[in-house]
Tab-separated table of C-alpha atoms in Angstrom:
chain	number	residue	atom	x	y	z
A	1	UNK	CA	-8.799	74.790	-60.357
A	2	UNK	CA	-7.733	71.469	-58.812
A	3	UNK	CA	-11.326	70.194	-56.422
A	4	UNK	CA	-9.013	68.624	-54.283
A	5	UNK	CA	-7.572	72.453	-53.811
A	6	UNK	CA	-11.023	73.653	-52.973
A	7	UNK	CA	-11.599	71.003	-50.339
A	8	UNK	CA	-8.637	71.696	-48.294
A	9	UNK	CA	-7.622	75.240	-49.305
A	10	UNK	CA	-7.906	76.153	-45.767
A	11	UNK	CA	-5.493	74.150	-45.016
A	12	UNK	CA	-3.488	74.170	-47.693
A	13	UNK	CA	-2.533	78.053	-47.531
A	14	UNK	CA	-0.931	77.385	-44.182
A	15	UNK	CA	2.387	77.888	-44.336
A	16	UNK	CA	3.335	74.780	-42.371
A	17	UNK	CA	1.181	72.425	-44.402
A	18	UNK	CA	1.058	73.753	-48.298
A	19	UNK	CA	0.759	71.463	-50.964
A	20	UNK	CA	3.655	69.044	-50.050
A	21	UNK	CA	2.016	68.675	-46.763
A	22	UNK	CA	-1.625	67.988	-48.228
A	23	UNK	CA	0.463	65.505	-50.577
A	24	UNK	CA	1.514	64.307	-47.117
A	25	UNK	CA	-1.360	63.677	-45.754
A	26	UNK	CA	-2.378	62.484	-48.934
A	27	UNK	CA	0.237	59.827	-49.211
A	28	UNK	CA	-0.175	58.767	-45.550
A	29	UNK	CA	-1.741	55.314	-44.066
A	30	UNK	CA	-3.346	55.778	-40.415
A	31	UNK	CA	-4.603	52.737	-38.076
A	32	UNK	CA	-7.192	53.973	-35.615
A	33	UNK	CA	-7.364	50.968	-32.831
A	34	UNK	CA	-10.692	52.027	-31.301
A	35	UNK	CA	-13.759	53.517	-32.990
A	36	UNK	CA	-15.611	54.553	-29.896
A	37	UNK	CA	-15.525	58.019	-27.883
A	38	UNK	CA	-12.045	59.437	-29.311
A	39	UNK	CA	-12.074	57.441	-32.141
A	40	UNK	CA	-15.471	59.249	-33.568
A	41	UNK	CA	-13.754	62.829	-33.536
A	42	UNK	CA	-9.922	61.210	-34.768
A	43	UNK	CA	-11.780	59.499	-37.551
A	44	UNK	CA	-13.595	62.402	-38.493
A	45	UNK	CA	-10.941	65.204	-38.679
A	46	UNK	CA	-8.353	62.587	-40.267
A	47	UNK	CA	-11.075	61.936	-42.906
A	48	UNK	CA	-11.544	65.624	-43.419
A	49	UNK	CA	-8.183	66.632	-43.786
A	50	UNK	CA	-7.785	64.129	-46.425
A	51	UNK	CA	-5.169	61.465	-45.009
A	52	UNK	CA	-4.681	58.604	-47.678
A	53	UNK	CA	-5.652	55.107	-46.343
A	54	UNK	CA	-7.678	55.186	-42.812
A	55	UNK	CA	-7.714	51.919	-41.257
A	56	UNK	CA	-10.840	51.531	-38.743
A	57	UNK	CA	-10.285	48.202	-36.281
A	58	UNK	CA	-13.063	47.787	-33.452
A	59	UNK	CA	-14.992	44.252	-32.570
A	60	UNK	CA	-17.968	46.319	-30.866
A	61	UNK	CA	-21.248	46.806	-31.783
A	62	UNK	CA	-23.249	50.360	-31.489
A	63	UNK	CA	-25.061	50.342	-28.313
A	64	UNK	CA	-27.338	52.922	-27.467
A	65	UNK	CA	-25.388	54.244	-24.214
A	66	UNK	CA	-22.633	55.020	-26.811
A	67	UNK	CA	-24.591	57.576	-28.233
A	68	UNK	CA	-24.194	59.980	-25.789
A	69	UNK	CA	-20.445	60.777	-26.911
A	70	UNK	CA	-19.612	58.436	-29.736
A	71	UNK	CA	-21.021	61.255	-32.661
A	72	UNK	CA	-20.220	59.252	-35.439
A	73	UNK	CA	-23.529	56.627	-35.192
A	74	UNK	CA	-27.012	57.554	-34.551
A	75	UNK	CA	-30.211	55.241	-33.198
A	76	UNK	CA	-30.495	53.430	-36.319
A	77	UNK	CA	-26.717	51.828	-36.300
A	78	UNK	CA	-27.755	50.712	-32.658
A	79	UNK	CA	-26.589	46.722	-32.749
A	80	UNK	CA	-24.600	46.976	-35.494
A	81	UNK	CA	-20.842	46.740	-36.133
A	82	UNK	CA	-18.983	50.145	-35.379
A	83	UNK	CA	-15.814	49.811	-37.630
A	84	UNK	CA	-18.502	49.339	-40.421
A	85	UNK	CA	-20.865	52.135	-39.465
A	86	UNK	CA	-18.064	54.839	-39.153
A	87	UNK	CA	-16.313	53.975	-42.507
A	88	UNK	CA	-19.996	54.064	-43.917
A	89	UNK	CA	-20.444	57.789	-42.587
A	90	UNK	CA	-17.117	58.584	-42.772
A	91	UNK	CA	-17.047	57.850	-46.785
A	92	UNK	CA	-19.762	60.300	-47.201
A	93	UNK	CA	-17.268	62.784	-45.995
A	94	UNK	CA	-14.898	62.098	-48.325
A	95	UNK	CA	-14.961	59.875	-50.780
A	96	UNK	CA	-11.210	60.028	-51.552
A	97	UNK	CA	-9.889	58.591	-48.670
A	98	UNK	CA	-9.455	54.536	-49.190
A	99	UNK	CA	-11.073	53.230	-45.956
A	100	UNK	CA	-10.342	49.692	-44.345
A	101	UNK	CA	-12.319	47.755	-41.717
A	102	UNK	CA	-11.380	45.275	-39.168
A	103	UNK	CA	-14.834	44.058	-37.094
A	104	UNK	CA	-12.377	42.338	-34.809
A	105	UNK	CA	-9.990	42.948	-31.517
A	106	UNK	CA	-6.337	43.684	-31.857
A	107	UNK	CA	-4.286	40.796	-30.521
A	108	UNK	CA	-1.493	39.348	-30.375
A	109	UNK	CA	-2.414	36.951	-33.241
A	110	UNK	CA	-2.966	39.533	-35.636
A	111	UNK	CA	-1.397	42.704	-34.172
A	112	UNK	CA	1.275	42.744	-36.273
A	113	UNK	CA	0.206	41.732	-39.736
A	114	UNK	CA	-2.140	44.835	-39.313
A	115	UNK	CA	0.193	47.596	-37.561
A	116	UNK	CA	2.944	46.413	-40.168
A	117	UNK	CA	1.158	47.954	-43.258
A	118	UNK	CA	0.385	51.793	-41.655
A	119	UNK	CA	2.652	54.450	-40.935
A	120	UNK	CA	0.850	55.724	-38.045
A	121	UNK	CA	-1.145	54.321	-34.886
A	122	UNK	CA	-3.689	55.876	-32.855
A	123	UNK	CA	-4.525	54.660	-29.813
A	124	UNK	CA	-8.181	55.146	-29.398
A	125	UNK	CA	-9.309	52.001	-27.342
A	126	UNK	CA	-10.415	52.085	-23.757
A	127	UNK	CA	-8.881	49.304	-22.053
A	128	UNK	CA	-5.213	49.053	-20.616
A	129	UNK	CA	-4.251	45.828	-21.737
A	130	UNK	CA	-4.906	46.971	-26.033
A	131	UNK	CA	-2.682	50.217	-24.970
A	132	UNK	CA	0.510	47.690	-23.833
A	133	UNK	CA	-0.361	45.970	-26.996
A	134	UNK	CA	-0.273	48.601	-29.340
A	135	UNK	CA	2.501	49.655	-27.655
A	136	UNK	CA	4.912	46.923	-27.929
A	137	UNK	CA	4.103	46.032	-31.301
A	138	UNK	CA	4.679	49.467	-32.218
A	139	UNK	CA	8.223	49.806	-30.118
A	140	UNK	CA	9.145	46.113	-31.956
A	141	UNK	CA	8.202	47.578	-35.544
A	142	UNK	CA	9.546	50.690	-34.936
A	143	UNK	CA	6.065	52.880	-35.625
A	144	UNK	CA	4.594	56.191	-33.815
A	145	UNK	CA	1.362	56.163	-32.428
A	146	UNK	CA	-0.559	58.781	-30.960
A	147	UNK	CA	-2.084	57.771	-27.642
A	148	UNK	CA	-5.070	59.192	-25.736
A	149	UNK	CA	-7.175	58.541	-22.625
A	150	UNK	CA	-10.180	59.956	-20.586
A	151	UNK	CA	-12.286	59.300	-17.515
A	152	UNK	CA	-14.182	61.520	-15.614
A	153	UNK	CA	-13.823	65.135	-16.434
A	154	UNK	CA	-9.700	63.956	-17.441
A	155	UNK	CA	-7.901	63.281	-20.471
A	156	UNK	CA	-4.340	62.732	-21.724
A	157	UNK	CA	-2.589	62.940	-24.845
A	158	UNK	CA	1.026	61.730	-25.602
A	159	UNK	CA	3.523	60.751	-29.127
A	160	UNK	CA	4.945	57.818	-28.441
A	161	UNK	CA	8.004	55.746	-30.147
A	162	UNK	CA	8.345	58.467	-32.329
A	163	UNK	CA	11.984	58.712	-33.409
A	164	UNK	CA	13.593	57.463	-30.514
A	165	UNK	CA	11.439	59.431	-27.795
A	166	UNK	CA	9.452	57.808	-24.834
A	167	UNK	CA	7.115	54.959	-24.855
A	168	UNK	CA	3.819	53.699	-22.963
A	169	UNK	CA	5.419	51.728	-20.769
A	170	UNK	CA	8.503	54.025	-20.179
A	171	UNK	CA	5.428	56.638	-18.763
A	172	UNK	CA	3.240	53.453	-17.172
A	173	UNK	CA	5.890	50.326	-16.992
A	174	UNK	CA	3.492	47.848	-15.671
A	175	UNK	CA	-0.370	47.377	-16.435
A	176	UNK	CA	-3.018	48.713	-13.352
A	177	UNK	CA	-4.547	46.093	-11.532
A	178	UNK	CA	-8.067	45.952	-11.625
A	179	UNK	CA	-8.889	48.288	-8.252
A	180	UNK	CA	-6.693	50.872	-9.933
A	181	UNK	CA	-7.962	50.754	-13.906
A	182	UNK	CA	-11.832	51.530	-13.734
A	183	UNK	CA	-12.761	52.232	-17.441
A	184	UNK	CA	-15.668	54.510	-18.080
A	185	UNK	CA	-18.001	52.178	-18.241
A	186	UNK	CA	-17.693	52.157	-13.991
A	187	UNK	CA	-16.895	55.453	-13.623
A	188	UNK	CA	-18.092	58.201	-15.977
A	189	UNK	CA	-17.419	60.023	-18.549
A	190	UNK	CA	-18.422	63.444	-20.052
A	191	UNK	CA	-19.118	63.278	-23.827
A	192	UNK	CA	-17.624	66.428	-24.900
A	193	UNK	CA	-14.653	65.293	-23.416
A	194	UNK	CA	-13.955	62.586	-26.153
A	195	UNK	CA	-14.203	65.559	-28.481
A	196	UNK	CA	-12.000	67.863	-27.142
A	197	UNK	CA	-9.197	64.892	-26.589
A	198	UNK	CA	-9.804	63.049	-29.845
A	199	UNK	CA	-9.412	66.627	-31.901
A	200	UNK	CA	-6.362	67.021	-30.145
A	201	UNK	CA	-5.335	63.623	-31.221
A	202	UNK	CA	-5.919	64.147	-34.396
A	203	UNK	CA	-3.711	67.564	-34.310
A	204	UNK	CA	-1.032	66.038	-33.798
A	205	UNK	CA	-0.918	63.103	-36.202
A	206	UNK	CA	-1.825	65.605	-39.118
A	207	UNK	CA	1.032	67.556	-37.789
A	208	UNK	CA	3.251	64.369	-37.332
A	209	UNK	CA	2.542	63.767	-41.174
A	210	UNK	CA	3.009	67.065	-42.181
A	211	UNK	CA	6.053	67.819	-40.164
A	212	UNK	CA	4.456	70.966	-39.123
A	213	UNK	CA	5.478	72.073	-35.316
A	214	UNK	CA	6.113	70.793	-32.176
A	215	UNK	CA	4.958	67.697	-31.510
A	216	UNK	CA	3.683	66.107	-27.444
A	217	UNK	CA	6.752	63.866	-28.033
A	218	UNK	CA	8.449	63.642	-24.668
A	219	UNK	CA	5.921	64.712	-23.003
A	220	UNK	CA	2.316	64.068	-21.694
A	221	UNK	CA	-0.436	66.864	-22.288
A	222	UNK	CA	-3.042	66.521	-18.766
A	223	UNK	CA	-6.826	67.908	-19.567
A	224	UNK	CA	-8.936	69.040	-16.583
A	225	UNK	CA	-12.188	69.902	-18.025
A	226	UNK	CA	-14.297	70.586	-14.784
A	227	UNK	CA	-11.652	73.053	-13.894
A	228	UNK	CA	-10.500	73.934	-17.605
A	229	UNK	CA	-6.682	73.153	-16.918
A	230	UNK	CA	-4.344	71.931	-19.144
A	231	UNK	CA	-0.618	70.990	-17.852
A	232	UNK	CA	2.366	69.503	-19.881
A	233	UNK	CA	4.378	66.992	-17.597
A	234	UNK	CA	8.506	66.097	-19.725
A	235	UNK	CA	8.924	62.158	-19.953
A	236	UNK	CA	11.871	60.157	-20.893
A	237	UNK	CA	12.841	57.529	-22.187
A	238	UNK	CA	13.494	54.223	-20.173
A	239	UNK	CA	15.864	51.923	-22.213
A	240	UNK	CA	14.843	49.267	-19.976
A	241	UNK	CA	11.351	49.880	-20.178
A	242	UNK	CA	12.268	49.280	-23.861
A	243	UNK	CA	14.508	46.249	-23.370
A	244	UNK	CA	11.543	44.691	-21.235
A	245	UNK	CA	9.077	44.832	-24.703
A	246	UNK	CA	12.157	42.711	-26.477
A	247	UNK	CA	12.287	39.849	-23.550
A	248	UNK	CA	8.271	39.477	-24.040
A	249	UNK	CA	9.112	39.359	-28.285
A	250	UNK	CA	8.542	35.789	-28.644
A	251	UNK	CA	5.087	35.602	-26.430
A	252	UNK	CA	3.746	37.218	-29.617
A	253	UNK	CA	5.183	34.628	-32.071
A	254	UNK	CA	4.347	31.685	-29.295
């Protein structure tokens, strides 16, 4: 019997996924932009399911208040480079997934020379000006990326770009000031939180690759954990959101 069969049988004898769907997944090249709180639980189910090339970007160093909801490092990684540190426990994992590591920031100087080669983005970072990045890069090269949030006891989960559905900035057309973007750094976060977001992240890029279900495309998935409430909220389109990321093209290229 195949190994490879062994490792993801259970996955594998799902109707919706099968062989040509682990070949999928197989096949598949993934940028995670983030490697802290949902990154850790995205990179570790993508890894697991087998997905084909995992690209890890983060400029950050393990600090010890990450710890508390970033599962993937432990004391000893504490000052050391995250993107590294993941791929190094992630490859113990699985060993057939072909791992690259960026221990820098997305920008606009190299934003697209990296996005370019995956088929897939994941939105993992914390910070509102990498999500209107990632977004209109992706909206310019035409790729999906799977976008989640969290402060507090709140998360959010959204498909973006993907075949002509909604964007970022059709949902959120200008960036938050500073009084109204507090990261969760000033306000708070609970660590299980990353966990139940990221996984849910993760569900739907396997299922993106696998073309297995419905996908959050068109609409936003809201997670109250204090009060255990999830709500779906429909989202459209907005051409002109759209046309705005084609007027701000050449700032990239400046």
């Amino acid at each position: 019997m195949n190994p490879d069969f062994l490792r993801y049988q259970r996955q594998i004898i799902l109707k919706e996924i099968g062989e040509s769907g682990q070949k999928k997944l197989s096949e598949a090249k993934v940028l995670v932009a983030g490697a802290g709180g949902l990154g850790c639980p995205v990179l570790s189910y993508l890894t697991a399911a087998g997905t084909g090339t995992i690209g890890v970007i983060d400029f950050d160093n393990v600090e010890k208040s990450n710890l508390q909801r970033q599962v993937l490092y432990d004391e000893s990684q504490v000052g050391k480079p995250k993107a590294e540190c993941a791929v190094e426990k992630l490859q113990r994992l699985n060993s057939g997934v072909r791992f690259i590591t960026y221990n820098n920031a997305l920008n606009k100087k190299n934003g697209f020379e990296i996005i370019k080669e995956y088929d897939v983005i994941v939105d993992a970072t914390d910070n509102f000006k990498a999500r209107y990045l990632i977004n209109d890069i992706c909206v310019i090269l035409d790729k999906p990326f799977v976008s989640g949030a969290i402060n507090k006891f709140e998360g959010q989960v959204a498909v973006l770009n993907y075949k002509g559905g909604p964007t970022y900035r059709c949902i959120f057309p200008e960036i938050p000031n500073s009084m109204e973007a507090a990261n969760c750094e000033e306000s708070g976060v609970i660590g299980s939180l990353c966990g139940i977001v990221g996984a849910i992240q993760a569900n739907e890029i396997i299922k993106l690759i696998t073309k297995a279900g419905n996908l959050l495309s068109g609409e936003i998935l809201f997670i109250n954990s204090l009060n255990m409430e999830f709500r779906k909220i429909k989202v459209l389109r907005n051409q002109k959101a759209v046309e705005e990321v084609y007027k701000i093209k050449k700032s990239f290229f400046a």
